[in-house]
Coordinates of C-alpha atoms and ligand atoms in Angstrom, one line a residue:
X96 CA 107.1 38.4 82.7
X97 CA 104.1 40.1 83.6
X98 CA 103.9 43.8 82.1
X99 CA 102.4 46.0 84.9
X100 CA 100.1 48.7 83.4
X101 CA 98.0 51.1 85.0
X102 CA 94.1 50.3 84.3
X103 CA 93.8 54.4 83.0
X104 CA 96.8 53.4 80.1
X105 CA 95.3 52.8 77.2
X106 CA 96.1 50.8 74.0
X107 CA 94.7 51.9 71.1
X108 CA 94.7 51.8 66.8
X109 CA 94.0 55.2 65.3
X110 CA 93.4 54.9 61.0
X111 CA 94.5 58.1 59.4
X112 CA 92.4 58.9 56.0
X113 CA 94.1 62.0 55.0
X114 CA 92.2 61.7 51.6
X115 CA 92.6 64.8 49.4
X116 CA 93.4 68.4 49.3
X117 CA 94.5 69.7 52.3
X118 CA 93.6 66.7 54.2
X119 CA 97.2 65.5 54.6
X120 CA 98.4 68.7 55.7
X121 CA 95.5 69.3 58.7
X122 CA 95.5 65.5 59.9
X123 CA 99.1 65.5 60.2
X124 CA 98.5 68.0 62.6
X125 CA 95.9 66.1 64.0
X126 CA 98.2 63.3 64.7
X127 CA 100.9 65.2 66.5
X128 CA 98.5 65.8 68.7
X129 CA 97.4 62.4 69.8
X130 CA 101.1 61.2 69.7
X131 CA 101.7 64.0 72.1
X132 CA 98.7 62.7 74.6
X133 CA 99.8 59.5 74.3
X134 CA 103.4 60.8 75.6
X135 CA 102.1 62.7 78.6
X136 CA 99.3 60.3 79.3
X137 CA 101.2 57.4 79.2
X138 CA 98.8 55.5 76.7
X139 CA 100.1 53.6 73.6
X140 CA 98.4 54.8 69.9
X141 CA 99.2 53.2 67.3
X142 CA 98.8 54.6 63.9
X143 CA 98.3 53.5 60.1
X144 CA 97.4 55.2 57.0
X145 CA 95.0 54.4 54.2
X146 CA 93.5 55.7 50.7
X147 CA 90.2 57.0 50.1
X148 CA 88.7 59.8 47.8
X149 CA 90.6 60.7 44.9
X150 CA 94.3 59.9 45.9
X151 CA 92.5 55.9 46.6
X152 CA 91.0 56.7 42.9
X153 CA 94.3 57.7 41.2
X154 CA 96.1 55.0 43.3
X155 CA 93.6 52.0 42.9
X156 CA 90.8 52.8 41.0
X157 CA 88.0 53.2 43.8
X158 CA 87.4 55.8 46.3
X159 CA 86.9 53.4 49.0
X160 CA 89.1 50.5 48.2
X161 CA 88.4 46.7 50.3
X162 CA 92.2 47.7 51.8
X163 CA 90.9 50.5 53.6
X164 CA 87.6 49.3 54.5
X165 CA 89.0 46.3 56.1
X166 CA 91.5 48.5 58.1
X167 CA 88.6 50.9 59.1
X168 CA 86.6 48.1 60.4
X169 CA 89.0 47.0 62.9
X170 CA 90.4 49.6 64.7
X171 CA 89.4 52.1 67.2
X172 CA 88.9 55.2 66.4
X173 CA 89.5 57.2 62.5
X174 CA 90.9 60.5 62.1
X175 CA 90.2 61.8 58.4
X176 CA 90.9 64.7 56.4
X177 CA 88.7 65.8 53.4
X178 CA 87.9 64.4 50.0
X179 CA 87.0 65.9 46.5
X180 CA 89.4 66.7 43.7
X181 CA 88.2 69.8 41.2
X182 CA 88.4 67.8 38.3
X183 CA 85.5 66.3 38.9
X184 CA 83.1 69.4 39.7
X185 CA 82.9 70.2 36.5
X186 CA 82.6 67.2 34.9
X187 CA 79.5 65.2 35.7
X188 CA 80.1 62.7 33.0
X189 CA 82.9 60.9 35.2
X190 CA 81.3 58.1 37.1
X191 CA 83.7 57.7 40.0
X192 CA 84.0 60.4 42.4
X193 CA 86.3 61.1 45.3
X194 CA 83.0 61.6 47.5
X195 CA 81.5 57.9 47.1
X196 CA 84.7 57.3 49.0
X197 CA 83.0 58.8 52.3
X198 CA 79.5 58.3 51.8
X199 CA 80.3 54.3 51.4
X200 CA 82.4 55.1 54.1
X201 CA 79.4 56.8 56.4
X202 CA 76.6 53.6 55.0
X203 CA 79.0 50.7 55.6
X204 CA 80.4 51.4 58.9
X205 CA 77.1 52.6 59.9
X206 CA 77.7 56.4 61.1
X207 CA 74.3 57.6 61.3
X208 CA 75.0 60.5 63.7
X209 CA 76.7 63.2 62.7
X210 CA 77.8 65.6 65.8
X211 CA 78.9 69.3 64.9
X212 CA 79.8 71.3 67.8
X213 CA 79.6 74.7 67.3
X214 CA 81.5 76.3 69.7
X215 CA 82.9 80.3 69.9
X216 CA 86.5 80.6 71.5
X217 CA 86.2 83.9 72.8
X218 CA 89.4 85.3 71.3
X219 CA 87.7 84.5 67.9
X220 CA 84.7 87.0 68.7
X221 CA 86.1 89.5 66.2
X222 CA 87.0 86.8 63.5
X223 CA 83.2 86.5 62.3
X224 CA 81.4 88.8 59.9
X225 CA 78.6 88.6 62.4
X226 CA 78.6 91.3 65.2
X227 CA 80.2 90.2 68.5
X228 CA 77.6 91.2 70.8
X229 CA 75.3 88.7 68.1
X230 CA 77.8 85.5 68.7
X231 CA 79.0 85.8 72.5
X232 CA 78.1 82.8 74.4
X233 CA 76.9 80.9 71.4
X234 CA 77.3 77.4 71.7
X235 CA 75.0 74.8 69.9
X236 CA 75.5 70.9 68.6
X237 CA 74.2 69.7 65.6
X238 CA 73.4 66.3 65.1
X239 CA 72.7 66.1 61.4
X240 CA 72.0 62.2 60.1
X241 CA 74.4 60.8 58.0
X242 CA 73.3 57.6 56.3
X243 CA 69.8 58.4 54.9
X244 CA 67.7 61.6 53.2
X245 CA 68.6 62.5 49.7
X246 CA 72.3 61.6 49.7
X247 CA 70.9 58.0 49.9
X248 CA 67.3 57.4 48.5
X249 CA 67.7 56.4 44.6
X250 CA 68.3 58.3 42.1
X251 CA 69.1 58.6 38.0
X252 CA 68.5 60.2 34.9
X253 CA 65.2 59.2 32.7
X254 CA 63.4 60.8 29.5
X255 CA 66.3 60.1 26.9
X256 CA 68.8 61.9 30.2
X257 CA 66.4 65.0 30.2
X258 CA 65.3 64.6 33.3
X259 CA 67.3 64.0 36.8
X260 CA 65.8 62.7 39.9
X261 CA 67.3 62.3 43.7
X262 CA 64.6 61.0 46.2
X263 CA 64.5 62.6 49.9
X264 CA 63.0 59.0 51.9
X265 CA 63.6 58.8 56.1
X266 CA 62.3 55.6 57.4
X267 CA 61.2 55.5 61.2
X268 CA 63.9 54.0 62.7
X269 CA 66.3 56.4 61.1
X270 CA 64.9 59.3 63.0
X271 CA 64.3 57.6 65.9
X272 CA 68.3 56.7 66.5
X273 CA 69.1 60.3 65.8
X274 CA 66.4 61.6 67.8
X275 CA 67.4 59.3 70.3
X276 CA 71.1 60.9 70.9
X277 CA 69.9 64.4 70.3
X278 CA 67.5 64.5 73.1
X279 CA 69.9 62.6 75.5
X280 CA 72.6 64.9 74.7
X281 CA 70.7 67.8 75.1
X282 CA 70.1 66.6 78.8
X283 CA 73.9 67.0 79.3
X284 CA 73.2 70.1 78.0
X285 CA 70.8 73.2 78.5
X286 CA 68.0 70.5 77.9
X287 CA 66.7 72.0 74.6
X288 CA 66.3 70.5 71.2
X289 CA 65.3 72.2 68.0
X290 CA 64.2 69.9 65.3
X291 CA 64.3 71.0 61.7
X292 CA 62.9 70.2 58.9
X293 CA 60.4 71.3 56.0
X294 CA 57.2 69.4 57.3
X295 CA 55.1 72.2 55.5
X296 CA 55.8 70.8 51.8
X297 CA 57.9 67.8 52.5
X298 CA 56.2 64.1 53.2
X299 CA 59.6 63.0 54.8
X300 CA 59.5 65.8 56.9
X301 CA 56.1 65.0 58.5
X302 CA 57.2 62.0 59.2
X303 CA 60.0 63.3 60.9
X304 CA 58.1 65.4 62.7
X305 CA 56.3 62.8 64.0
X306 CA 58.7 60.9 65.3
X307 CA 60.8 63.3 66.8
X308 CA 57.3 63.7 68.4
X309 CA 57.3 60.5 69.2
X310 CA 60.6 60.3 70.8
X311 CA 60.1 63.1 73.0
X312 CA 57.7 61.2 75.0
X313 CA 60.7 60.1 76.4
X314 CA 62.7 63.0 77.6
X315 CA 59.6 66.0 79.3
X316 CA 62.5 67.0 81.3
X317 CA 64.1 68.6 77.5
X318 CA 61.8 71.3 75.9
X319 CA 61.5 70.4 71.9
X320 CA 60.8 73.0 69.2
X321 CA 60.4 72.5 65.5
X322 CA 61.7 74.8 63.0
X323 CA 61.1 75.2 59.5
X324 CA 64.8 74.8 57.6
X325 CA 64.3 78.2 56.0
X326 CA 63.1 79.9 58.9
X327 CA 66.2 78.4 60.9
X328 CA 68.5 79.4 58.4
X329 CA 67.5 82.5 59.1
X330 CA 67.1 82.0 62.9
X331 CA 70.9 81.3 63.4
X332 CA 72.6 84.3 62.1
X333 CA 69.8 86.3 63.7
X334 CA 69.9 84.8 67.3
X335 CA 72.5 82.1 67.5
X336 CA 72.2 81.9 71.3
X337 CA 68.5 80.6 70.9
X338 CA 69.8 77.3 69.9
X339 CA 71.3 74.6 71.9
X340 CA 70.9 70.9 70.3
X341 CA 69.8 70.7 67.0
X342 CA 68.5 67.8 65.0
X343 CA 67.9 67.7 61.5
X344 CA 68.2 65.6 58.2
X345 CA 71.4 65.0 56.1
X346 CA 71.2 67.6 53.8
X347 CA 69.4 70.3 55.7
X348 CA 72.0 69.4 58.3
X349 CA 74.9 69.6 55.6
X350 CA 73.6 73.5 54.5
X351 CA 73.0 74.0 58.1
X352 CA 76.3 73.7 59.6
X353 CA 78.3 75.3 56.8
X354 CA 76.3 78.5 57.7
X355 CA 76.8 77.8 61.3
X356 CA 80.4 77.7 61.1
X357 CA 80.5 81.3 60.8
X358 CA 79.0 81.4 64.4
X359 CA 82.7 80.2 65.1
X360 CA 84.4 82.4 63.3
X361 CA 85.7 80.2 60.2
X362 CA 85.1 76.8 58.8
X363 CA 88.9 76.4 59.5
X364 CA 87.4 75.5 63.3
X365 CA 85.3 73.1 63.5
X366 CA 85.1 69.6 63.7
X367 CA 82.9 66.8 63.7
X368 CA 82.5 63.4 65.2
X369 CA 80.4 60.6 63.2
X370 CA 79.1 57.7 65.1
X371 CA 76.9 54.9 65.0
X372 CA 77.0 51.6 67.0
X373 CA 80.9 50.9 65.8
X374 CA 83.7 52.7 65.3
X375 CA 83.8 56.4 65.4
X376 CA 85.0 58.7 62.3
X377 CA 86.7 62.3 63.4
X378 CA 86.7 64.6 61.1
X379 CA 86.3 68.5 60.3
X380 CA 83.5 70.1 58.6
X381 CA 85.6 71.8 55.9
X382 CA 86.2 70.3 52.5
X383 CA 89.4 69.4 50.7
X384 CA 90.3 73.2 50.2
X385 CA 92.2 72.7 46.5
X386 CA 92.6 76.7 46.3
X387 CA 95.0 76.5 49.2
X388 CA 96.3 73.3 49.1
X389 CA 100.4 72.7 49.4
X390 CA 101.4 76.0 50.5
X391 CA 101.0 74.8 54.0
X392 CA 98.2 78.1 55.4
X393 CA 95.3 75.8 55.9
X394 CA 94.0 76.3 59.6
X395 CA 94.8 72.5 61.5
X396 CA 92.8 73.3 64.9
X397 CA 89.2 71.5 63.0
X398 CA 91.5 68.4 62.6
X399 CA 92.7 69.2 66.3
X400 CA 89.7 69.6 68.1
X401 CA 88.5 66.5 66.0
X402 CA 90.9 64.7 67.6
X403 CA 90.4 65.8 71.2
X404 CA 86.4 65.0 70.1
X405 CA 88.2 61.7 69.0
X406 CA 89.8 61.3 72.7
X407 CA 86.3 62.0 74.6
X408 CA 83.9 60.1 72.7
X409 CA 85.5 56.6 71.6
X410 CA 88.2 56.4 74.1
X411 CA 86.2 57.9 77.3
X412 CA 89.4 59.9 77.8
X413 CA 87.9 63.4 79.1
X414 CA 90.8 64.5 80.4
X415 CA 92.8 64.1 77.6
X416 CA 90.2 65.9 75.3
X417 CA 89.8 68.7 77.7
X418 CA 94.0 69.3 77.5
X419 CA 93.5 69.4 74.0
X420 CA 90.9 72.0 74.0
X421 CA 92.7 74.0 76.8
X422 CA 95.6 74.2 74.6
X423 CA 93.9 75.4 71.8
X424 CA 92.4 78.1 74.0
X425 CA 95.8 79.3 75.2
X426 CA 97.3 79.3 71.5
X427 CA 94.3 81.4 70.6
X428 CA 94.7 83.3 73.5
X429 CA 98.4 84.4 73.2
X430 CA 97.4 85.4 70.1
X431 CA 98.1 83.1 67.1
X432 CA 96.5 82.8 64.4
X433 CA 96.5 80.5 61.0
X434 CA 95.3 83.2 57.7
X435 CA 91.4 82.4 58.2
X436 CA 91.1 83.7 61.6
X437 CA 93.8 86.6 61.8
X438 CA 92.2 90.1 61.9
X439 CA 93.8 93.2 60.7
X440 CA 95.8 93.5 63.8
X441 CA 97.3 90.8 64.2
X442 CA 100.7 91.4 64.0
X443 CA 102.4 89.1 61.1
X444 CA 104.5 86.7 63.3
X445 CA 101.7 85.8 65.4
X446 CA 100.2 84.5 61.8
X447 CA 101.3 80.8 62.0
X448 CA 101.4 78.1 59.2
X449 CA 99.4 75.0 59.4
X450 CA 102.8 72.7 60.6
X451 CA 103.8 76.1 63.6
X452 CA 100.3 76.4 65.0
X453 CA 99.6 72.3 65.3
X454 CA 103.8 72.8 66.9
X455 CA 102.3 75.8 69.2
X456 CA 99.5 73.7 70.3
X457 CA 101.2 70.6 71.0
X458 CA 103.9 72.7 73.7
X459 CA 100.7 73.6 75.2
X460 CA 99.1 70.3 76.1
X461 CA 99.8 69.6 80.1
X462 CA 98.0 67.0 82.2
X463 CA 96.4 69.3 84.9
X464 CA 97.6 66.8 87.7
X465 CA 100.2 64.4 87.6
X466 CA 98.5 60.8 87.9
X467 CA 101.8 59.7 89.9
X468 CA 102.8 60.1 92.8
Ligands
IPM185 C1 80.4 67.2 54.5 C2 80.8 67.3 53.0 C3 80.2 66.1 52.3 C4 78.7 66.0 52.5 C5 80.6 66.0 50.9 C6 82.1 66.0 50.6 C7 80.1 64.7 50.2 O1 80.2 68.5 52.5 O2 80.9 66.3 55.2 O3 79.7 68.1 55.0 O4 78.0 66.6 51.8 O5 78.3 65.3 53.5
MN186 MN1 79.2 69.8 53.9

């Protein structure tokens, strides 16, 4: 028998990489909310779990084991939590570290691109330590690179292990790709990118200066501006709304976005979506959070809005993103909160734990018209 399915239903395998920390607790979340899409969309996801970081260390010995990489490279989208473990950030003599998990992760499937949305709901104006009249209306998207910069080039001790060297290298092609998705984004955008790097002391950062250059050849309908990274440290706390796309290196980008995060009120907002020419990797910008871990506080919405990023961007479902993002609005807007966001007068049962406020959101996700008839 022939199985009659509508072209817009979708079959699709999701990966879940909880990883360590509070990772478990936000992407659980995360999940809810893309069984409850499928549900009211009619599509079909189906999940699996693996190891990485320390929980894959503790469990098989390597933060990235073959298991998971061979999952990873055959399905369609990944939805992962955090890694790092503070045993090790104290202790430099251990030699495998929860974090190889992910940046082996980033190299081998190839996800050079790393896009960071900054985005203020307007019912979280008051949640930043910046002034309100400062963040309205700020709205910017980072593309930091993922796969090369310092975080890659070699490193090691020398001198009898007196002396420690990491080397910043960008090749060409590297910052063409980026630069490549930056500008064409920023067309979908308010058609202005801001590139930044440290080409004043930096020989990687001329040449990625350069090519940026280059590449702009290519797009005279988007305005391009460079920035030094200190002045545009400085730049977005003073005058967030003067930035729209922004492209910079891996570690500039990594700084970069932490700060930024406070344009959004808390890091406990904001997620991230890293692609390349494979799979995509969803993921939020926060770390594994060890402080708060277990008692069940930690803020789900970055692993939720990573998943509606998740929806848009490797399955082409808009619509599906957008309910996500809609319900999010309307939790926010009724007036719930997780610990990181609440303000002083919020009243205590509209503070939600992480397990309520991914519950809240889900009861708000409708499909704005029905599909049948
Ligand atoms: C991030 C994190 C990682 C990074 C760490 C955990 C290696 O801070 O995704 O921003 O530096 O890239
Ligand atoms: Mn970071």
């Amino acid at each position: 028998m022939i199985k009659h399915t509508h072209d817009n239903k979708m079959k699709k395998r999701i990966v879940i990489l909880p990883g360590d920390g509070i990772g478990a607790e936000v992407t659980a979340e995360g999940r809810k909310v893309l069984e409850r899409i499928a549900e009211i969309f009619g599509h079909t996801f189906e999940f699996d779990n693996a190891l990485i970081g320390h929980a894959a260390i503790e469990k098989t010995g390597s933060p990235l084991p073959d298991a998971t990489l061979n999952k990873l490279k055959s399905c369609d989208a990944i939805l992962f939590g955090a890694v790092g473990h503070p045993k090790y950030d104290n202790d430099p003599t251990l030699k495998v570290r929860p974090e190889q998990g992910l940046l082996k992760m980033r190299k081998e499937l190839g996800l050079y691109a790393n896009l960071r949305p900054i985005k203020l709901f307007d019912q979280l104006l008051g949640a930043s330590s910046i002034k309100p009249e400062v963040l309205k209306g700020s709205d910017i998207l980072f593309f930091r690179e993922l796969t090369g910069d310092v975080y890659f080039g070699e490193k090691g001790r020398m001198n009898e292990n007196n002396t420690a060297y990491d080397t910043m290298i960008y090749h060409r092609y590297e910052v063409e790709r980026i630069a490549h998705k930056a500008f064409q984004a920023a067309r979908t955008r308010r058609k202005k990118v801001t590139s930044v790097d440290k080409a004043n002391v930096l020989e990687s950062s001329r040449l990625w200066r350069e090519t940026v250059n280059q590449v702009s050849r290519e797009y005279t309908d988007v305005a391009l501006e460079h920035q030094f990274v200190d002045a545009a440290a400085m730049k977005l706390i003073q005058n967030p709304r003067s930035f729209d796309v922004v492209v910079t290196g891996n570690l500039f980008g990594d700084i970069l976005t932490d700060e930024a995060s406070q344009i959004a009120g808390s890091m406990g907002m904001l997620a991230s979506a890293s692609v390349g020419d494979k799979v995509g990797l969803y993921e939020p910008i926060h770390g594994s959070a060890h402080d708060i871990t277990g008692k069940g506080i930690a803020n789900p919405l970055a692993s939720i809005l990573s998943a509606a990023l998740l929806l848009d961007i490797s399955f082409g479902m808009k619509e599906e993103s957008n309910a996500v993002i809609n319900a999010v609005e309307q939790t926010l807007a009724e007036g719930f909160r997780t610990v990181d966001i609440a303000e002083k007068d919020t009243p205590t049962e509209k503070v939600l734990n992480t397990h309520l406020m991914g519950q809240r959101v889900c009861g708000k996700i409708h499909q704005k018209e029905t599909i049948h008839s």
